[in-house]
PDB file of C-alpha atoms and ligand atoms in Angstrom:
ATOM      1  CA  MET B   1     -50.912   9.725  14.738  1.00 96.00           C
ATOM      2  CA  LEU B   2     -52.317   9.393  11.176  1.00 98.00           C
ATOM      3  CA  PHE B   3     -49.391   9.998   8.748  1.00 98.00           C
ATOM      4  CA  ARG B   4     -49.926   9.581   4.813  1.00 98.00           C
ATOM      5  CA  GLN B   5     -47.565  10.217   2.134  1.00 98.00           C
ATOM      6  CA  LEU B   6     -49.092  11.218  -1.169  1.00 98.00           C
ATOM      7  CA  PHE B   7     -47.564  11.269  -4.720  1.00 98.00           C
ATOM      8  CA  ASP B   8     -48.087  13.741  -7.750  1.00 98.00           C
ATOM      9  CA  PRO B   9     -46.611  11.585 -10.593  1.00 97.00           C
ATOM     10  CA  GLU B  10     -46.494  14.601 -12.732  1.00 95.00           C
ATOM     11  CA  THR B  11     -43.802  16.525 -10.678  1.00 95.00           C
ATOM     12  CA  SER B  12     -42.734  13.449  -8.533  1.00 97.00           C
ATOM     13  CA  THR B  13     -43.914  15.621  -5.342  1.00 98.00           C
ATOM     14  CA  TYR B  14     -44.739  14.317  -2.084  1.00 98.00           C
ATOM     15  CA  THR B  15     -47.591  15.847  -0.247  1.00 98.00           C
ATOM     16  CA  TYR B  16     -48.059  14.723   3.541  1.00 98.00           C
ATOM     17  CA  LEU B  17     -51.171  14.296   5.447  1.00 98.00           C
ATOM     18  CA  ILE B  18     -50.858  14.453   9.262  1.00 98.00           C
ATOM     19  CA  ALA B  19     -53.666  14.234  11.648  1.00 98.00           C
ATOM     20  CA  ASP B  20     -54.384  13.664  15.314  1.00 98.00           C
ATOM     21  CA  LEU B  21     -56.846  10.788  15.743  1.00 96.00           C
ATOM     22  CA  GLU B  22     -58.517  12.197  18.758  1.00 97.00           C
ATOM     23  CA  THR B  23     -59.225  15.682  17.782  1.00 97.00           C
ATOM     24  CA  LYS B  24     -59.528  14.837  14.164  1.00 98.00           C
ATOM     25  CA  GLU B  25     -57.547  17.887  13.070  1.00 98.00           C
ATOM     26  CA  ALA B  26     -55.237  17.706  10.134  1.00 98.00           C
ATOM     27  CA  ILE B  27     -52.426  19.260   8.487  1.00 98.00           C
ATOM     28  CA  LEU B  28     -51.250  19.059   4.691  1.00 98.00           C
ATOM     29  CA  VAL B  29     -47.551  19.723   4.006  1.00 98.00           C
ATOM     30  CA  ASP B  30     -46.898  20.992   0.403  1.00 98.00           C
ATOM     31  CA  PRO B  31     -50.320  20.124  -1.409  1.00 98.00           C
ATOM     32  CA  VAL B  32     -50.229  20.265  -5.153  1.00 98.00           C
ATOM     33  CA  LEU B  33     -52.940  22.015  -7.151  1.00 97.00           C
ATOM     34  CA  GLU B  34     -53.807  19.174  -9.414  1.00 97.00           C
ATOM     35  CA  GLN B  35     -54.431  16.716  -6.593  1.00 98.00           C
ATOM     36  CA  VAL B  36     -56.660  18.881  -4.327  1.00 98.00           C
ATOM     37  CA  ASP B  37     -59.615  16.735  -5.265  1.00 98.00           C
ATOM     38  CA  ARG B  38     -57.645  13.439  -4.307  1.00 98.00           C
ATOM     39  CA  ASP B  39     -56.587  15.081  -0.836  1.00 98.00           C
ATOM     40  CA  LEU B  40     -59.907  16.526  -0.080  1.00 98.00           C
ATOM     41  CA  SER B  41     -61.648  13.239  -0.589  1.00 98.00           C
ATOM     42  CA  LEU B  42     -59.170  11.443   1.697  1.00 98.00           C
ATOM     43  CA  ILE B  43     -59.701  14.156   4.439  1.00 98.00           C
ATOM     44  CA  GLN B  44     -63.474  13.848   3.974  1.00 98.00           C
ATOM     45  CA  GLU B  45     -63.503  10.011   4.124  1.00 98.00           C
ATOM     46  CA  LEU B  46     -61.354   9.893   7.251  1.00 98.00           C
ATOM     47  CA  GLY B  47     -63.515  12.360   8.942  1.00 98.00           C
ATOM     48  CA  LEU B  48     -60.794  15.112   9.465  1.00 98.00           C
ATOM     49  CA  THR B  49     -61.013  18.764   9.553  1.00 98.00           C
ATOM     50  CA  LEU B  50     -58.268  20.286   7.704  1.00 98.00           C
ATOM     51  CA  ARG B  51     -56.689  22.920   9.812  1.00 98.00           C
ATOM     52  CA  TYR B  52     -53.500  24.006   7.816  1.00 98.00           C
ATOM     53  CA  CYS B  53     -51.737  23.838   4.713  1.00 98.00           C
ATOM     54  CA  LEU B  54     -47.852  24.309   5.203  1.00 98.00           C
ATOM     55  CA  GLU B  55     -45.294  25.052   2.611  1.00 98.00           C
ATOM     56  CA  THR B  56     -41.716  24.099   3.075  1.00 98.00           C
ATOM     57  CA  HIS B  57     -40.792  26.620   0.559  1.00 97.00           C
ATOM     58  CA  ILE B  58     -42.239  28.659  -2.512  1.00 95.00           C
ATOM     59  CA  HIS B  59     -41.814  25.722  -5.116  1.00 94.00           C
ATOM     60  CA  ALA B  60     -40.523  26.266  -8.639  1.00 94.00           C
ATOM     61  CA  ASP B  61     -41.676  23.053 -10.079  1.00 93.00           C
ATOM     62  CA  HIS B  62     -45.551  22.689  -9.157  1.00 94.00           C
ATOM     63  CA  ILE B  63     -48.290  25.034  -8.154  1.00 95.00           C
ATOM     64  CA  THR B  64     -49.391  24.801  -4.485  1.00 96.00           C
ATOM     65  CA  GLY B  65     -52.983  23.575  -3.700  1.00 97.00           C
ATOM     66  CA  THR B  66     -53.128  25.674  -0.756  1.00 97.00           C
ATOM     67  CA  GLY B  67     -55.118  28.613  -2.024  1.00 96.00           C
ATOM     68  CA  LYS B  68     -57.896  26.196  -3.508  1.00 96.00           C
ATOM     69  CA  LEU B  69     -57.820  24.071  -0.290  1.00 97.00           C
ATOM     70  CA  ARG B  70     -58.278  27.363   1.723  1.00 97.00           C
ATOM     71  CA  ASP B  71     -61.365  28.382  -0.498  1.00 96.00           C
ATOM     72  CA  LEU B  72     -62.927  25.017  -0.048  1.00 97.00           C
ATOM     73  CA  THR B  73     -62.426  24.347   3.589  1.00 97.00           C
ATOM     74  CA  GLY B  74     -61.406  27.608   5.364  1.00 97.00           C
ATOM     75  CA  CYS B  75     -57.968  26.328   6.472  1.00 98.00           C
ATOM     76  CA  GLN B  76     -55.079  28.562   7.122  1.00 97.00           C
ATOM     77  CA  GLY B  77     -52.118  28.708   4.602  1.00 97.00           C
ATOM     78  CA  ILE B  78     -48.679  28.864   6.377  1.00 97.00           C
ATOM     79  CA  VAL B  79     -45.499  29.811   4.552  1.00 97.00           C
ATOM     80  CA  PRO B  80     -41.900  30.079   6.009  1.00 97.00           C
ATOM     81  CA  GLU B  81     -40.735  33.477   7.520  1.00 96.00           C
ATOM     82  CA  HIS B  82     -39.484  35.901   4.758  1.00 91.00           C
ATOM     83  CA  ALA B  83     -41.056  33.843   2.054  1.00 93.00           C
ATOM     84  CA  ILE B  84     -42.616  36.261  -0.537  1.00 92.00           C
ATOM     85  CA  ALA B  85     -46.398  35.265  -0.330  1.00 90.00           C
ATOM     86  CA  ALA B  86     -48.703  38.041   0.982  1.00 85.00           C
ATOM     87  CA  CYS B  87     -51.574  35.768   0.552  1.00 88.00           C
ATOM     88  CA  ALA B  88     -50.465  33.478   3.343  1.00 94.00           C
ATOM     89  CA  ASN B  89     -52.434  33.606   6.765  1.00 95.00           C
ATOM     90  CA  ARG B  90     -49.399  33.421   8.511  1.00 95.00           C
ATOM     91  CA  HIS B  91     -45.589  33.007   8.397  1.00 97.00           C
ATOM     92  CA  ILE B  92     -43.737  30.499  10.440  1.00 98.00           C
ATOM     93  CA  LYS B  93     -40.469  31.039  12.364  1.00 98.00           C
ATOM     94  CA  ASP B  94     -37.667  28.828  13.001  1.00 98.00           C
ATOM     95  CA  GLY B  95     -38.407  26.933  16.160  1.00 98.00           C
ATOM     96  CA  GLU B  96     -42.053  27.632  16.154  1.00 98.00           C
ATOM     97  CA  VAL B  97     -44.390  24.703  16.910  1.00 98.00           C
ATOM     98  CA  ILE B  98     -47.761  24.021  15.539  1.00 98.00           C
ATOM     99  CA  THR B  99     -49.647  21.751  17.919  1.00 97.00           C
ATOM    100  CA  MET B 100     -52.825  19.662  16.935  1.00 96.00           C
ATOM    101  CA  GLY B 101     -53.684  17.267  19.940  1.00 96.00           C
ATOM    102  CA  SER B 102     -50.925  15.064  20.688  1.00 95.00           C
ATOM    103  CA  ILE B 103     -49.135  16.104  17.644  1.00 98.00           C
ATOM    104  CA  GLU B 104     -46.547  18.784  17.460  1.00 98.00           C
ATOM    105  CA  VAL B 105     -45.058  20.181  13.984  1.00 98.00           C
ATOM    106  CA  LYS B 106     -41.812  21.916  14.611  1.00 98.00           C
ATOM    107  CA  ALA B 107     -40.166  24.403  11.922  1.00 98.00           C
ATOM    108  CA  LEU B 108     -36.519  23.984  11.554  1.00 98.00           C
ATOM    109  CA  PHE B 109     -34.938  26.769   9.209  1.00 98.00           C
ATOM    110  CA  THR B 110     -33.029  24.849   6.858  1.00 98.00           C
ATOM    111  CA  PRO B 111     -31.923  27.371   3.801  1.00 98.00           C
ATOM    112  CA  GLY B 112     -29.852  26.619   0.858  1.00 98.00           C
ATOM    113  CA  HIS B 113     -32.276  25.144  -1.791  1.00 97.00           C
ATOM    114  CA  THR B 114     -34.054  28.492  -1.297  1.00 96.00           C
ATOM    115  CA  ASN B 115     -33.006  31.153   1.124  1.00 95.00           C
ATOM    116  CA  CYS B 116     -36.455  30.702   3.270  1.00 95.00           C
ATOM    117  CA  HIS B 117     -36.903  26.888   3.460  1.00 97.00           C
ATOM    118  CA  MET B 118     -38.345  25.248   6.424  1.00 98.00           C
ATOM    119  CA  THR B 119     -37.901  21.456   7.370  1.00 98.00           C
ATOM    120  CA  TYR B 120     -40.897  20.191   9.701  1.00 98.00           C
ATOM    121  CA  ALA B 121     -40.189  17.808  12.357  1.00 98.00           C
ATOM    122  CA  VAL B 122     -43.162  15.893  13.423  1.00 98.00           C
ATOM    123  CA  ASN B 123     -43.144  14.576  16.895  1.00 98.00           C
ATOM    124  CA  GLY B 124     -39.523  14.770  16.748  1.00 97.00           C
ATOM    125  CA  THR B 125     -39.500  11.544  14.831  1.00 98.00           C
ATOM    126  CA  HIS B 126     -40.533  12.294  11.269  1.00 98.00           C
ATOM    127  CA  LEU B 127     -38.506  14.881   9.305  1.00 98.00           C
ATOM    128  CA  LEU B 128     -40.380  16.496   6.350  1.00 98.00           C
ATOM    129  CA  THR B 129     -37.220  17.769   4.574  1.00 98.00           C
ATOM    130  CA  GLY B 130     -38.909  19.374   1.496  1.00 98.00           C
ATOM    131  CA  ASP B 131     -36.075  20.082  -0.887  1.00 98.00           C
ATOM    132  CA  ALA B 132     -33.436  20.485   1.555  1.00 98.00           C
ATOM    133  CA  LEU B 133     -32.672  16.676   1.657  1.00 98.00           C
ATOM    134  CA  PHE B 134     -33.853  13.753  -0.615  1.00 98.00           C
ATOM    135  CA  ILE B 135     -33.224  10.200  -0.402  1.00 98.00           C
ATOM    136  CA  ARG B 136     -29.600   9.796  -1.563  1.00 98.00           C
ATOM    137  CA  GLY B 137     -29.721  13.202  -3.052  1.00 98.00           C
ATOM    138  CA  CYS B 138     -30.514  16.809  -2.095  1.00 98.00           C
ATOM    139  CA  GLY B 139     -32.332  20.022  -3.789  1.00 97.00           C
ATOM    140  CA  ARG B 140     -30.666  21.927  -6.304  1.00 96.00           C
ATOM    141  CA  THR B 141     -29.101  25.394  -5.326  1.00 97.00           C
ATOM    142  CA  ASP B 142     -28.669  27.286  -8.525  1.00 94.00           C
ATOM    143  CA  PHE B 143     -31.953  29.367  -8.370  1.00 87.00           C
ATOM    144  CA  GLN B 144     -34.316  31.012  -6.006  1.00 84.00           C
ATOM    145  CA  SER B 145     -31.466  32.411  -3.735  1.00 91.00           C
ATOM    146  CA  GLY B 146     -30.036  29.119  -3.455  1.00 96.00           C
ATOM    147  CA  ASP B 147     -26.723  28.705  -1.784  1.00 97.00           C
ATOM    148  CA  PRO B 148     -24.794  25.314  -1.554  1.00 98.00           C
ATOM    149  CA  GLY B 149     -22.648  26.371   1.483  1.00 98.00           C
ATOM    150  CA  GLN B 150     -25.946  27.204   3.266  1.00 98.00           C
ATOM    151  CA  LEU B 151     -27.381  23.945   2.140  1.00 98.00           C
ATOM    152  CA  TYR B 152     -24.359  21.807   3.435  1.00 98.00           C
ATOM    153  CA  ASP B 153     -24.697  23.882   6.806  1.00 98.00           C
ATOM    154  CA  SER B 154     -28.603  23.199   7.038  1.00 98.00           C
ATOM    155  CA  ILE B 155     -27.950  19.509   6.455  1.00 98.00           C
ATOM    156  CA  THR B 156     -25.086  18.607   8.778  1.00 98.00           C
ATOM    157  CA  GLY B 157     -25.701  21.251  11.326  1.00 98.00           C
ATOM    158  CA  CYS B 158     -29.439  20.712  11.612  1.00 98.00           C
ATOM    159  CA  LEU B 159     -30.909  17.670  10.170  1.00 98.00           C
ATOM    160  CA  PHE B 160     -28.084  15.354  10.839  1.00 98.00           C
ATOM    161  CA  THR B 161     -27.932  16.278  14.399  1.00 98.00           C
ATOM    162  CA  TYR B 162     -31.204  14.215  14.821  1.00 98.00           C
ATOM    163  CA  PRO B 163     -30.729  10.500  15.952  1.00 98.00           C
ATOM    164  CA  ASP B 164     -29.895   8.123  13.365  1.00 98.00           C
ATOM    165  CA  GLU B 165     -33.141   6.372  13.429  1.00 98.00           C
ATOM    166  CA  THR B 166     -35.158   9.670  12.769  1.00 98.00           C
ATOM    167  CA  LEU B 167     -37.325   9.148   9.518  1.00 98.00           C
ATOM    168  CA  ILE B 168     -36.665  11.317   6.489  1.00 98.00           C
ATOM    169  CA  TYR B 169     -39.571  12.133   4.217  1.00 98.00           C
ATOM    170  CA  PRO B 170     -38.393  14.083   1.330  1.00 98.00           C
ATOM    171  CA  GLY B 171     -40.566  16.727  -0.914  1.00 98.00           C
ATOM    172  CA  HIS B 172     -39.640  14.680  -4.062  1.00 98.00           C
ATOM    173  CA  ASP B 173     -38.250  11.466  -5.267  1.00 98.00           C
ATOM    174  CA  TYR B 174     -37.580  10.543  -8.830  1.00 96.00           C
ATOM    175  CA  ARG B 175     -36.420   6.945  -8.346  1.00 96.00           C
ATOM    176  CA  GLY B 176     -39.471   5.501  -6.517  1.00 96.00           C
ATOM    177  CA  GLN B 177     -38.250   5.707  -2.957  1.00 98.00           C
ATOM    178  CA  THR B 178     -40.389   6.833  -0.254  1.00 98.00           C
ATOM    179  CA  VAL B 179     -38.583   7.115   3.289  1.00 98.00           C
ATOM    180  CA  SER B 180     -35.057   6.991   4.781  1.00 98.00           C
ATOM    181  CA  THR B 181     -33.308   7.808   7.841  1.00 98.00           C
ATOM    182  CA  VAL B 182     -30.946  10.160   9.154  1.00 98.00           C
ATOM    183  CA  GLY B 183     -28.307   7.345   9.618  1.00 98.00           C
ATOM    184  CA  GLU B 184     -28.674   5.886   6.294  1.00 98.00           C
ATOM    185  CA  GLU B 185     -28.479   9.424   4.537  1.00 98.00           C
ATOM    186  CA  LYS B 186     -25.153  10.285   6.559  1.00 98.00           C
ATOM    187  CA  LYS B 187     -23.734   6.879   5.313  1.00 98.00           C
ATOM    188  CA  PHE B 188     -25.021   6.608   1.657  1.00 98.00           C
ATOM    189  CA  ASN B 189     -25.957   9.959   0.421  1.00 98.00           C
ATOM    190  CA  PRO B 190     -23.660  10.429  -2.496  1.00 97.00           C
ATOM    191  CA  ARG B 191     -23.728  14.177  -1.999  1.00 98.00           C
ATOM    192  CA  LEU B 192     -22.698  14.238   1.403  1.00 97.00           C
ATOM    193  CA  ALA B 193     -20.937  11.157   2.499  1.00 96.00           C
ATOM    194  CA  GLY B 194     -17.311  11.677   2.892  1.00 93.00           C
ATOM    195  CA  ARG B 195     -17.719  15.088   1.431  1.00 96.00           C
ATOM    196  CA  ASP B 196     -16.491  18.432   3.294  1.00 97.00           C
ATOM    197  CA  ARG B 197     -18.349  21.717   2.812  1.00 98.00           C
ATOM    198  CA  THR B 198     -15.768  22.871   0.081  1.00 98.00           C
ATOM    199  CA  SER B 199     -16.234  19.591  -1.900  1.00 98.00           C
ATOM    200  CA  PHE B 200     -20.082  19.709  -1.616  1.00 98.00           C
ATOM    201  CA  ILE B 201     -20.131  23.334  -2.897  1.00 98.00           C
ATOM    202  CA  GLU B 202     -18.015  22.378  -5.729  1.00 98.00           C
ATOM    203  CA  LEU B 203     -20.348  19.374  -6.697  1.00 97.00           C
ATOM    204  CA  MET B 204     -23.432  21.577  -6.385  1.00 97.00           C
ATOM    205  CA  ASN B 205     -21.963  24.276  -8.641  1.00 96.00           C
ATOM    206  CA  SER B 206     -21.168  21.713 -11.384  1.00 96.00           C
ATOM    207  CA  LEU B 207     -24.623  20.200 -11.870  1.00 95.00           C
ATOM    208  CA  ASN B 208     -25.760  22.302 -14.846  1.00 92.00           C
ATOM    209  CA  LEU B 209     -29.307  21.292 -14.361  1.00 92.00           C
ATOM    210  CA  PRO B 210     -32.105  22.551 -16.844  1.00 91.00           C
ATOM    211  CA  ASP B 211     -34.793  24.819 -15.338  1.00 88.00           C
ATOM    212  CA  PRO B 212     -37.938  23.063 -14.174  1.00 87.00           C
ATOM    213  CA  GLN B 213     -40.564  23.133 -16.868  1.00 87.00           C
ATOM    214  CA  LYS B 214     -43.045  25.159 -14.771  1.00 89.00           C
ATOM    215  CA  ILE B 215     -40.754  27.698 -13.004  1.00 90.00           C
ATOM    216  CA  MET B 216     -42.065  30.487 -15.026  1.00 90.00           C
ATOM    217  CA  GLU B 217     -45.678  30.116 -13.935  1.00 92.00           C
ATOM    218  CA  ALA B 218     -45.038  28.173 -10.600  1.00 94.00           C
ATOM    219  CA  VAL B 219     -43.101  30.688  -8.784  1.00 93.00           C
ATOM    220  CA  PRO B 220     -45.475  33.772  -9.286  1.00 92.00           C
ATOM    221  CA  ALA B 221     -48.473  31.507  -8.721  1.00 94.00           C
ATOM    222  CA  ASN B 222     -47.114  30.093  -5.390  1.00 94.00           C
ATOM    223  CA  GLN B 223     -46.414  33.827  -4.326  1.00 92.00           C
ATOM    224  CA  LYS B 224     -50.193  34.050  -4.484  1.00 93.00           C
ATOM    225  CA  CYS B 225     -50.869  30.616  -2.799  1.00 92.00           C
ATOM    226  CA  GLY B 226     -51.654  29.069  -6.229  1.00 94.00           C
ATOM    227  CA  LYS B 227     -54.381  31.266  -6.923  1.00 82.00           C
ATOM    228  CA  VAL B 228     -54.035  31.613 -10.579  1.00 73.00           C
ATOM    229  CA  PRO B 229     -57.099  32.879 -12.544  1.00 62.00           C
ATOM    230  CA  ALA B 230     -56.915  30.333 -15.378  1.00 56.00           C
ATOM    231  CA  LEU B 231     -56.334  27.483 -12.968  1.00 50.00           C
ATOM    232  CA  SER B 232     -58.063  27.974  -9.722  1.00 44.00           C
TER     233      SER B 232
HETATM  234 FE1  FE2 H   1     -38.145  23.245  -4.460  1.00 75.48          FE
END
């Protein structure tokens, strides 16, 4: 399997490129509009065919590159079930699997950051956790139908049921970290370790974070797969 973690410094977003080396088919998870040229050059250099762009959720902090990549490559745009994005080619359900050669990408319904957020499990060994679980943190729950109780249940009842050595690849990192494991996060994530559901909810409800700078433009743009007339 080819597995690459790509970074957008402006929004601290990770995009993941996953490909089967035999069939040369590729998936991009959470592409960023401003990084489409970078991602496409890499895909072309490696001789890959982009089949799918997959979103973990409708983002509030950056505009997706899916619409532009679809125009340029003919790939399919896939969003979680119930996500408002009429532009998508497909909505993916909990437990549904996308197969490319020897690679299996399974959608895991992990709401709480938003109400239709998916984590993607790649071959059962890599969890692309989007904004559900970060390295030593987690996504906020104070807008876009977020719900801290639901996020606690998603993390403890789904993500933390994977073996301790399972790799965690988050949707963002703001401190230069790239990868963690389920075991490490169970032990050291300050939002979860030693906390019960009630204490997690209290903590999340007391964060008082400012809105992301791009929320007013990003959410409506992402509901159109990032196709904003002025930007696309
Ligand atoms: Fe998000």
